[in-house]
Amino acid sequence: MRRLTSAPRDGWEKIIESQGLAYHRSAHPVDLTRPYWDESTHYVFTMQEILDLESQVEELHGMCLEAVEHVVAHGRYRDFAIPQWVAPGVEASWRRRDPHVYGRFDLRYDGTGPAKLLEYNADTPTSLVESSLIQWFWLKDVHPDDDQWNSLHERLVDRWKELPLQSGPAHFAWTNMDETGEEVMTLGYLQETADQAGLDTVAIAMEDIGWDPGRMRFADLEQRVIRTLCKLYPWEWAVADPFGPQAVGQQISMTWIEPLWKMVLSNKALLALLWEMYPGHPNLLPAYLDGPRDLPAHIEKPLLGREGASMRVVTPEGTRRTEGDYGAEGYVYQEFRALPDFDGWRPVLGAWVVGDEAAGLGIRETSGLITDDSSSFVPHRIIP
């Protein structure tokens, strides 16, 4: 694993915007001089490194599925701040094995040892357009003879074909709260992969989904019953909404992407449960729910936090915090290991899973200790 620099393509901004990364300006703080998409640098991997990472990611995914079974079997919903009234719906969703499509593991990796799990974005993962499309086109333009860990597009199309969906169009829903366009473009891309799989699809805002009390079903603006709904609206938000009980109650008559049981995997309490179930596993960092215990350095992560907000890093050298409004739901305390330093920049590897198979890699960099909305996305390639 190496970090290299090179000159960006002429007119790269227009190129990536034409390929779907229309939000590369709006999704990034305006006071930063470094762009969100930065092709002036990239990472190089050997094929053996990628094969090792693929194996580790699929093992982690399998462990996560075992963790869901453990939570359901032992009723450990309180540890995950899942409301008790939602628990039967989570259990039923898992027992039915309601289908899932994709997720993203965030990993610490420096090329010299096993990757370490930082978190699993299993319900509403983003940076999909960058990972699947934009860096692939960059590779074909700049390093056409090299390879890339990137089968995301093909696997997504194949996954839609595998799903046992009901008749009628599949709805892809963003929220009007999306001010950057990232959510709209991500869902638009997912909708495109579903179109290529032969599905009939419809785009809709979450705010435009209505409840039909006569039919006891959700419906779109044309009064069509919604039988499949793909959303980037977190389940913890959905169950707290006025129509949360209907959403939970509709699990058996609708296909939700992602399914309700993903509430377990999209929660950072998962980190503590995995360490409890697999103590000492080479891909895990020690993590606890009741405090840092004997960890000499740790990071406090809110169970439902996003974009690195509301975190606290505690080391012998001092304490650092990030701003945010998360944390009322509780925290997990994970061993802190600084991200590896490559020329003053620290990468987080976003390893994608589609279905139950590893499918690709996206890398975000930051100069700080915590990866947040100021990070930049950089491409990668594989050399022989």
PDB file of C-alpha atoms in Angstrom, residues 119 121 236 266-268 301-311 325-327 329-330:
ATOM      1  CA  GLU A 119     -17.627   0.915  12.093  1.00  0.00           C
ATOM      2  CA  ASN A 121     -22.378   1.642   7.701  1.00  0.00           C
ATOM      3  CA  GLU A 236     -33.762   5.288  13.889  1.00  0.00           C
ATOM      4  CA  SER A 266     -25.888   0.370  11.688  1.00  0.00           C
ATOM      5  CA  ASN A 267     -25.434   0.990  15.413  1.00  0.00           C
ATOM      6  CA  LYS A 268     -21.971   1.380  16.948  1.00  0.00           C
ATOM      7  CA  LYS A 301     -18.494   7.191  19.711  1.00  0.00           C
ATOM      8  CA  PRO A 302     -22.219   7.944  19.966  1.00  0.00           C
ATOM      9  CA  LEU A 303     -24.205   4.848  19.037  1.00  0.00           C
ATOM     10  CA  LEU A 304     -26.082   6.645  16.263  1.00  0.00           C
ATOM     11  CA  GLY A 305     -23.544   9.328  15.332  1.00  0.00           C
ATOM     12  CA  ARG A 306     -22.737  10.371  11.784  1.00  0.00           C
ATOM     13  CA  GLU A 307     -19.882  12.091   9.938  1.00  0.00           C
ATOM     14  CA  GLY A 308     -17.552  11.931  12.930  1.00  0.00           C
ATOM     15  CA  ALA A 309     -19.772  14.213  15.044  1.00  0.00           C
ATOM     16  CA  SER A 310     -19.957  14.189  18.873  1.00  0.00           C
ATOM     17  CA  MET A 311     -16.829  12.073  19.358  1.00  0.00           C
ATOM     18  CA  ASP A 325     -25.729  16.781  18.832  1.00  0.00           C
ATOM     19  CA  TYR A 326     -25.493  12.987  19.091  1.00  0.00           C
ATOM     20  CA  GLY A 327     -24.946  10.999  22.260  1.00  0.00           C
ATOM     21  CA  GLU A 329     -28.648   7.388  22.951  1.00  0.00           C
ATOM     22  CA  GLY A 330     -25.373   6.336  24.612  1.00  0.00           C
TER      23      GLY A 330
END
